[in-house]
Coordinates of C-alpha atoms in Angstrom, one line a residue:
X4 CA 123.2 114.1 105.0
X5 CA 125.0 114.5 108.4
X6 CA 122.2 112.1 110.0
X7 CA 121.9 109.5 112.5
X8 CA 120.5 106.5 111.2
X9 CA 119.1 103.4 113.3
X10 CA 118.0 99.9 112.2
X11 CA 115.5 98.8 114.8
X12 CA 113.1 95.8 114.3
X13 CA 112.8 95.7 110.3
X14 CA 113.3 100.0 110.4
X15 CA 115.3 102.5 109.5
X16 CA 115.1 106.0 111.1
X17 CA 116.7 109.0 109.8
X18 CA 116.8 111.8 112.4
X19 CA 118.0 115.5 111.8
X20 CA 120.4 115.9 109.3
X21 CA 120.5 118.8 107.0
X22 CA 119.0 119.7 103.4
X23 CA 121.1 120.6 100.4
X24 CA 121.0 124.0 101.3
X25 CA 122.2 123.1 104.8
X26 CA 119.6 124.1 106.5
X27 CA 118.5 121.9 109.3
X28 CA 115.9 119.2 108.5
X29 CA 112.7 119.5 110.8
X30 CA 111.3 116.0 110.6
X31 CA 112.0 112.4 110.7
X32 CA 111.6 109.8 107.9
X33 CA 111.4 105.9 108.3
X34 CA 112.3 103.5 105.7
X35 CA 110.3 99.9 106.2
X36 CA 112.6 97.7 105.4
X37 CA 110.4 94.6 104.7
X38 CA 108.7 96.9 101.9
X39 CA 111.4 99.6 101.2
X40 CA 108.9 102.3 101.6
X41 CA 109.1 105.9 102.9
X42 CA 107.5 107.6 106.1
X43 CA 107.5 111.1 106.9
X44 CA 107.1 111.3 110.6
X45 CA 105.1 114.3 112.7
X46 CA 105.2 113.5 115.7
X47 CA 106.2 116.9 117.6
X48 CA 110.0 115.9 116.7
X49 CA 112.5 118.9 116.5
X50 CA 115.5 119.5 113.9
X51 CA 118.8 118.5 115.4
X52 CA 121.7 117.0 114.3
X53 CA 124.8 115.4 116.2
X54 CA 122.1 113.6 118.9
X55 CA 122.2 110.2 120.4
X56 CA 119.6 107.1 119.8
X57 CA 118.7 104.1 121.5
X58 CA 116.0 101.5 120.9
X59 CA 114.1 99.6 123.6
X60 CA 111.3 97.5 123.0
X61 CA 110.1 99.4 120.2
X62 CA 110.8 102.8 120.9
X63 CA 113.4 104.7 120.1
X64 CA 114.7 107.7 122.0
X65 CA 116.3 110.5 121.1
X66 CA 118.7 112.6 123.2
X67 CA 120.7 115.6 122.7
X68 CA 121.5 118.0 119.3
X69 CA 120.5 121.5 118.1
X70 CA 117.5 123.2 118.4
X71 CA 116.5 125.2 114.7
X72 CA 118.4 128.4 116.0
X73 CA 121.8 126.6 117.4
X74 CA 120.7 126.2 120.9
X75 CA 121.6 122.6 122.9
X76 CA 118.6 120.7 123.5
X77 CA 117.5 119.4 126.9
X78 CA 114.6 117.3 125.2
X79 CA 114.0 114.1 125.2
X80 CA 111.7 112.4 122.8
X81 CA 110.4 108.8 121.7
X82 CA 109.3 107.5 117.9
X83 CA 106.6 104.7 118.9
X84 CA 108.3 101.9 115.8
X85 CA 105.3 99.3 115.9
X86 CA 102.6 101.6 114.1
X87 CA 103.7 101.6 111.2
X88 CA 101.4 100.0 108.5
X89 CA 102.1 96.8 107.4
X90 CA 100.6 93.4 106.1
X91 CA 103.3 91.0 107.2
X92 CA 102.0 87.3 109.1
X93 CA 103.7 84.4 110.8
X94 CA 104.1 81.6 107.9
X95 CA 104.4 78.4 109.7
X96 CA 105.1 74.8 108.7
X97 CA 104.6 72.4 111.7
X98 CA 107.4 72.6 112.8
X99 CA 107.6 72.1 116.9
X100 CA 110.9 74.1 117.3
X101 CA 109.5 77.3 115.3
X102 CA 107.2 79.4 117.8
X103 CA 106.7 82.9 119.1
X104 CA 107.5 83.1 122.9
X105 CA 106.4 85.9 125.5
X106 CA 107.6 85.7 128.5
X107 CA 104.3 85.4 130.8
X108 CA 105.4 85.0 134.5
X109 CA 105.5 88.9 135.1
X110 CA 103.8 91.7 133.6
X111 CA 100.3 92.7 132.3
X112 CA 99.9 89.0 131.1
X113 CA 100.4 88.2 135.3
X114 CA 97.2 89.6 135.7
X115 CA 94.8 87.8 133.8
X116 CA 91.7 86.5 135.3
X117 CA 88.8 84.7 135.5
X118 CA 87.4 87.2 132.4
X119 CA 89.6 87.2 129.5
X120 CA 89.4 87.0 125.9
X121 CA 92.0 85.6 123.0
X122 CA 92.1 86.1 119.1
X123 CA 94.1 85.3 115.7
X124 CA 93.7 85.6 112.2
X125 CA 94.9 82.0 111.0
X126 CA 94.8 80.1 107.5
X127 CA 95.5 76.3 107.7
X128 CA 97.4 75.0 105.3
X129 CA 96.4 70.9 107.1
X130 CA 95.4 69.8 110.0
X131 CA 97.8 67.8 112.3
X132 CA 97.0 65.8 115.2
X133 CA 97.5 68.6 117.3
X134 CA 98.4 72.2 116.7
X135 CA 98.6 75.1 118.6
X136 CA 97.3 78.6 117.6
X137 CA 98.1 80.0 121.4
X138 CA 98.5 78.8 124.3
X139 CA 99.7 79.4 128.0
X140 CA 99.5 76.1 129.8
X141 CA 102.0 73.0 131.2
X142 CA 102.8 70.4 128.6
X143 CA 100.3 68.2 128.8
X144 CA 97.7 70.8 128.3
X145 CA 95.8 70.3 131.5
X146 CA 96.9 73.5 133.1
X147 CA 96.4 76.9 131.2
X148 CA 94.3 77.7 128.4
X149 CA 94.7 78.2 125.1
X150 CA 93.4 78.0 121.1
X151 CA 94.6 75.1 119.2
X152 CA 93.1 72.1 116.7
X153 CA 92.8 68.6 118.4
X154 CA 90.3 66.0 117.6
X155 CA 87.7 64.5 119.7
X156 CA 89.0 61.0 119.8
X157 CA 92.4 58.8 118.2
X158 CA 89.8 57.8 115.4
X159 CA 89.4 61.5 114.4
X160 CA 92.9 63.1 115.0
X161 CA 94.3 63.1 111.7
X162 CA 92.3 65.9 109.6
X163 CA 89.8 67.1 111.5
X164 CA 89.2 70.8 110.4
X165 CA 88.6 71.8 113.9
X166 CA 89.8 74.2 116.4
X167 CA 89.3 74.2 120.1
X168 CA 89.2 76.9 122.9
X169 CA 90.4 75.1 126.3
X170 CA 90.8 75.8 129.6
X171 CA 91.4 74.1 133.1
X172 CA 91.0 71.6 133.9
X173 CA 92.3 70.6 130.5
X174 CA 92.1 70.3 127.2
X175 CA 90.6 67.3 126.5
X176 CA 87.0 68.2 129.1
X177 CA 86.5 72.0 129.3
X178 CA 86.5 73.4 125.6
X179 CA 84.2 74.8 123.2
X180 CA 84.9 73.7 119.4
X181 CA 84.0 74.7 115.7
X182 CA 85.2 74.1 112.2
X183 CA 87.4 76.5 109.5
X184 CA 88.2 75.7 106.2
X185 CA 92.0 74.7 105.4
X186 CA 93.3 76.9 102.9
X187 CA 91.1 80.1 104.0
X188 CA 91.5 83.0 106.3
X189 CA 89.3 82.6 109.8
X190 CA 88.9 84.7 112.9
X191 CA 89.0 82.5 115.8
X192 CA 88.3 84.0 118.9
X193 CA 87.4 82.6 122.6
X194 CA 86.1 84.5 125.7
X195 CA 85.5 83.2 129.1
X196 CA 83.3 85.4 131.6
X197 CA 83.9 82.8 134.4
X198 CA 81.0 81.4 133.7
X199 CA 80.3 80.4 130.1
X200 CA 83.3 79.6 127.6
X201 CA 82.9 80.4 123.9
X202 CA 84.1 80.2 120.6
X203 CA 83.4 83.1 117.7
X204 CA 84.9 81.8 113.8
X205 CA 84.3 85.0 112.3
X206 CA 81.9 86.8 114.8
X207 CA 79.7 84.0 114.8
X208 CA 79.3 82.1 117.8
X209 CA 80.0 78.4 116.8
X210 CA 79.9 76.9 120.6
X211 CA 79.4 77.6 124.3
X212 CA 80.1 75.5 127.8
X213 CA 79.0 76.6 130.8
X214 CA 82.2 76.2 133.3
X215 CA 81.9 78.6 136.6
X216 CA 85.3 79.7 137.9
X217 CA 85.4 81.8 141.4
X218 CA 88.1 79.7 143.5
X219 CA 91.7 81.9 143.8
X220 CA 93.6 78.4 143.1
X221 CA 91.0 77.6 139.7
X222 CA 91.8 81.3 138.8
X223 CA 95.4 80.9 139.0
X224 CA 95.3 77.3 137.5
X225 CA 93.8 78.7 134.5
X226 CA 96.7 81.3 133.4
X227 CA 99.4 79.1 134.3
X228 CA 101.8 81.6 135.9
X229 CA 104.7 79.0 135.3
X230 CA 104.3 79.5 131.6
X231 CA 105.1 81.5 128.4
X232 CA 102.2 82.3 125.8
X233 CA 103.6 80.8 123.1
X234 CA 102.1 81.4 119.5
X235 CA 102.7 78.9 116.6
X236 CA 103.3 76.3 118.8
X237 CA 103.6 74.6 122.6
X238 CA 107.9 74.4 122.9
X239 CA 108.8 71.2 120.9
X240 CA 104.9 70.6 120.2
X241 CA 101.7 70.4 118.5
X242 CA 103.2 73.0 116.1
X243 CA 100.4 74.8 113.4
X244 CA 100.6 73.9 109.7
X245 CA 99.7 77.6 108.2
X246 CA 99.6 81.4 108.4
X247 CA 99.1 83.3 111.9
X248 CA 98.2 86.7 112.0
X249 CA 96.4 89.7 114.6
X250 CA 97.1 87.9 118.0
X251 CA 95.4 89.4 120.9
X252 CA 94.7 88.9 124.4
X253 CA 92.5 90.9 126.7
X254 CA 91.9 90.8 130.7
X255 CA 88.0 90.9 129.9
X256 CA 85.2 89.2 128.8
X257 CA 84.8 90.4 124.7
X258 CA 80.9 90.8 123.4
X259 CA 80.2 89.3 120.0
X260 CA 79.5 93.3 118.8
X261 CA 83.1 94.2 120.1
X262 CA 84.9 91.0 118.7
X263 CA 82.9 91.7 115.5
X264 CA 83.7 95.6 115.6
X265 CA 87.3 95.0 115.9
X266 CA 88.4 92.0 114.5
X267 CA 88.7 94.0 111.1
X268 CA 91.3 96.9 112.7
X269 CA 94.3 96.9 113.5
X270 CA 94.0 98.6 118.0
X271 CA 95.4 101.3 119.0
X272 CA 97.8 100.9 122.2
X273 CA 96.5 101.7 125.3
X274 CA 92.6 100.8 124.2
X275 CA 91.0 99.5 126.8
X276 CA 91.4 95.9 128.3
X277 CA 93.6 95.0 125.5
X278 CA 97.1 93.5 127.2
X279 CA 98.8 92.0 124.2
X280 CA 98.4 92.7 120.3
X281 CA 101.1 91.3 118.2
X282 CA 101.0 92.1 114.2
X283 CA 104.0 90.4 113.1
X284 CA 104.8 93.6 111.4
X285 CA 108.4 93.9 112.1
X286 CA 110.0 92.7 108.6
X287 CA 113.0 90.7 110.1
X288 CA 114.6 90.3 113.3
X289 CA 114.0 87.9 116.2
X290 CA 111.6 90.2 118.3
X291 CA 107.6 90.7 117.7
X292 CA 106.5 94.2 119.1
X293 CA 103.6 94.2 121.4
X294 CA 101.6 97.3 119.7
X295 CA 99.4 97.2 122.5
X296 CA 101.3 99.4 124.6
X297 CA 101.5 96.8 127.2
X298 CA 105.3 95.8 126.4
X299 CA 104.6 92.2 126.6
X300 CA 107.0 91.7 123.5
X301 CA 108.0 88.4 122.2
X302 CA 111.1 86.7 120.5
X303 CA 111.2 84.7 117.7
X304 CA 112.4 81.1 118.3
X305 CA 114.3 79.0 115.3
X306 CA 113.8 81.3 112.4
X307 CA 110.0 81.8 112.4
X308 CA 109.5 83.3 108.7
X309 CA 107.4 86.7 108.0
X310 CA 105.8 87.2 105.0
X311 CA 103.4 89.6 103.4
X312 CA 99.6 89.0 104.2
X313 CA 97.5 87.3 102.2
X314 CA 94.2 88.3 104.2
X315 CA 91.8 89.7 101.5
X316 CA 90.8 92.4 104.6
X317 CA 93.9 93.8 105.0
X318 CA 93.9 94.7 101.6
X319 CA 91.5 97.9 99.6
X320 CA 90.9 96.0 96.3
X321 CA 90.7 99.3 94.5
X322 CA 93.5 100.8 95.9
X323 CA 96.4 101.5 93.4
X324 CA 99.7 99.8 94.6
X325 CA 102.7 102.0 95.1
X326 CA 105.7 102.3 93.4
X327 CA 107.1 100.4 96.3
X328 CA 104.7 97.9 96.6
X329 CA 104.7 97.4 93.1
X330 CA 108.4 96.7 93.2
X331 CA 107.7 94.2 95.9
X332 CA 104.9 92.6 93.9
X333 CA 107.3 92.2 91.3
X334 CA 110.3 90.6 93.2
X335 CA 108.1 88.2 94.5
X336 CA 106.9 87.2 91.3
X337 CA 110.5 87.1 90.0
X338 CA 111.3 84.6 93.3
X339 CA 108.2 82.5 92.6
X340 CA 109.3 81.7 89.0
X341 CA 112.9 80.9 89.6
X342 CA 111.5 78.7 92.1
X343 CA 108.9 76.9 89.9
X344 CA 111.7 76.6 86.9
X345 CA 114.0 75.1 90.0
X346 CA 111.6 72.4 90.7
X347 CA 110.7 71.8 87.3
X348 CA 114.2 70.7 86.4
X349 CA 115.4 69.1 89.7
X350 CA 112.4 67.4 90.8
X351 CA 112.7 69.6 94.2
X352 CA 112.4 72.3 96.4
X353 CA 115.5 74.7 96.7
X354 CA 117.1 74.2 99.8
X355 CA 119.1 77.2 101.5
X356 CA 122.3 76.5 99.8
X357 CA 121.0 76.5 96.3
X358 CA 119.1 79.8 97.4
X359 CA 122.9 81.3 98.0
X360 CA 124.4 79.8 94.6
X361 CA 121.4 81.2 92.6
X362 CA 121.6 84.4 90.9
X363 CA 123.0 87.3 92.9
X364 CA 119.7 88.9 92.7
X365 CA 117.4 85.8 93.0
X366 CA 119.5 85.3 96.4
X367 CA 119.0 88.8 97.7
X368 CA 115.1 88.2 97.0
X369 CA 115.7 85.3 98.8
X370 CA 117.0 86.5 102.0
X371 CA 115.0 89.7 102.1
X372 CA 111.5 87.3 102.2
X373 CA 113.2 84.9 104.7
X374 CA 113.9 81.9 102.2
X375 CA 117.1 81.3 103.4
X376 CA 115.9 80.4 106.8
X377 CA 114.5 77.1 105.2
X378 CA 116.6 73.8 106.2

């Protein structure tokens, strides 16, 4: 009792406080909200009560309270809130207006250049004409570069299982290509060493293009300044039909060993060459924490929904599910049948306001998962 509590991004922090003997409470606890499970925090934090907090761009900050013997303290500390362990992914359903946006004029993202590397877990559900995974480029997809499925040709557009890595001068000449599986998880990665674009599915180098980049203005051309990277899809655009998980950028040219190495693990900030890792982890809210310490953080734009992970690697098959996670499990298999009973007998998917008139507890599952941002 006698806490400070915060709701940051999907959290919920409990600092200080004091014990039922009222004794002062030397650690900090978070609650996930997207899982309603418990974390004991030891991260050099110091019992105090009566303190101020503030969060900004995923930290939270801590100012002022008790020391253990009474004392004021002078010390100022900081709770990183995009480590926590999660399986939450973007679940996206072509539409042009739902995207993740990150602000890419300024920044580490400014300095991208002629070596770089992008990733994403994705699972697609179809595969429309066009559809972006990520991208950072003008409208027409000539400028910039990005990861996105397009055919070869109008005759081929409609269900090509394909995905493209692009760059200047456009999307349509310089890009390397291979084929996923809808309905399955893929790693899709492309790297450029200004000399030779490629394109890993899974590790595996699928296809390579030698392009040689060394003029300022072909530099520049290729990472758009002008633009956001936009994840999902390109503003009003070529939206993906699917899941979207593990985004990353780096400012250099990614081995197949490293890709391979990595593409498993969820980075550490500050590793190496790594400028943007977004996890998708938050729960709720509109803003996606960059966990790559890089504080390129994005927003989410029209009700994106999160949902738990269905990415067999994210999960230890032998692992026993928590009492939380059990409860979790549960609810969603509570929603899923209400929903299949709901379409049995109204030939229909529930829209948000039968979601609201359900049962009081079928609506709080409902809002909780991000059902109620359907339209």
């Amino acid at each position: 009792h006698s806490a400070v509590v915060v709701e940051p991004t999907g959290f919920m922090l409990v600092v200080g406080g004091l014990d039922e003997t009222g004794a002062l409470v030397d650690s900090a606890l978070v609650l996930n909200l997207f899982s309603l499970s418990w974390t004991k925090l030891a991260q050099g934090m110091v019992p105090r009560h009566s303190i101020l907090c503030a969060c900004v761009t995923g930290e939270l900050f801590t100012l002022g309270g008790l020391d253990p013997k009474g004392v004021p303290s002078d010390q100022l500390l900081s709770v990183d809130l995009s480590t926590f362990d999660q399986k939450g992914c973007l679940d996206l359903n072509a539409d042009p207006t739902r995207y993740v946006a990150i602000k890419g004029q300024g920044g580490t993202l400014g300095t991208l250049r002629e070596q770089f590397t992008i990733e994403a877990w994705v699972l697609a559900r179809s595969f429309p004409p066009y559809a972006t995974i990520l991208s950072k480029s003008d409208n027409g997809w000539k400028t910039g570069f990005g990861l996105a499925k397009y055919g070869a040709g109008k005759g081929d557009l409609e269900e090509v299982p394909q995905v493209n890595f692009w760059v200047t001068p456009g999307y349509a000449t310089t890009k390397v290509q291979a084929q996923i599986e809808p309905g399955m998880w893929h790693h899709i990665a492309g790297t450029f060493d200004g000399v030779t674009m490629r394109i890993l599915v899974n590790g595996t180098v699928h296809d390579q293009l030698e392009h040689k980049v060394d003029k300022e203005e072909e530099i520049e051309a290729i990472h758009y300044p002008k633009a956001d990277l936009c994840i999902g899809a390109h503003p009003n655009k070529a939206a993906w039909d699917g899941m979207i998980d593990e985004v990353r950028v780096w400012n250099c040219h990614r081995t197949d060993v490293q890709i391979r190495e990595s593409m498993h693990e969820t980075l550490k900030p500050m590793t190496p060459g790594l400028i943007g890792q977004w996890t998708f982890n938050e729960g709720a809210g509109d803003f996606c924490v960059d966990s790559s310490g890089m504080r390129n953080h994005g927003t989410i734009e029209n009700g994106v929904v999160r949902i738990p992970s269905t990415r067999s690697d994210k999960h230890d098959p032998n692992r026993k599910l928590t009492a939380a996670e059990k409860r979790i499990e549960d609810a969603i298999e509570a929603l899923n049948q209400w929903k299949t009973k709901f379409e049995k007998e109204h030939h229909r998917k529930p829209t948000k306001s039968d979601y609201i008139l359900a049962p009081n507890d079928i609506t709080r599952l409902a809002r909780q998962i991000g059902e109620l941002d359907v339209h």
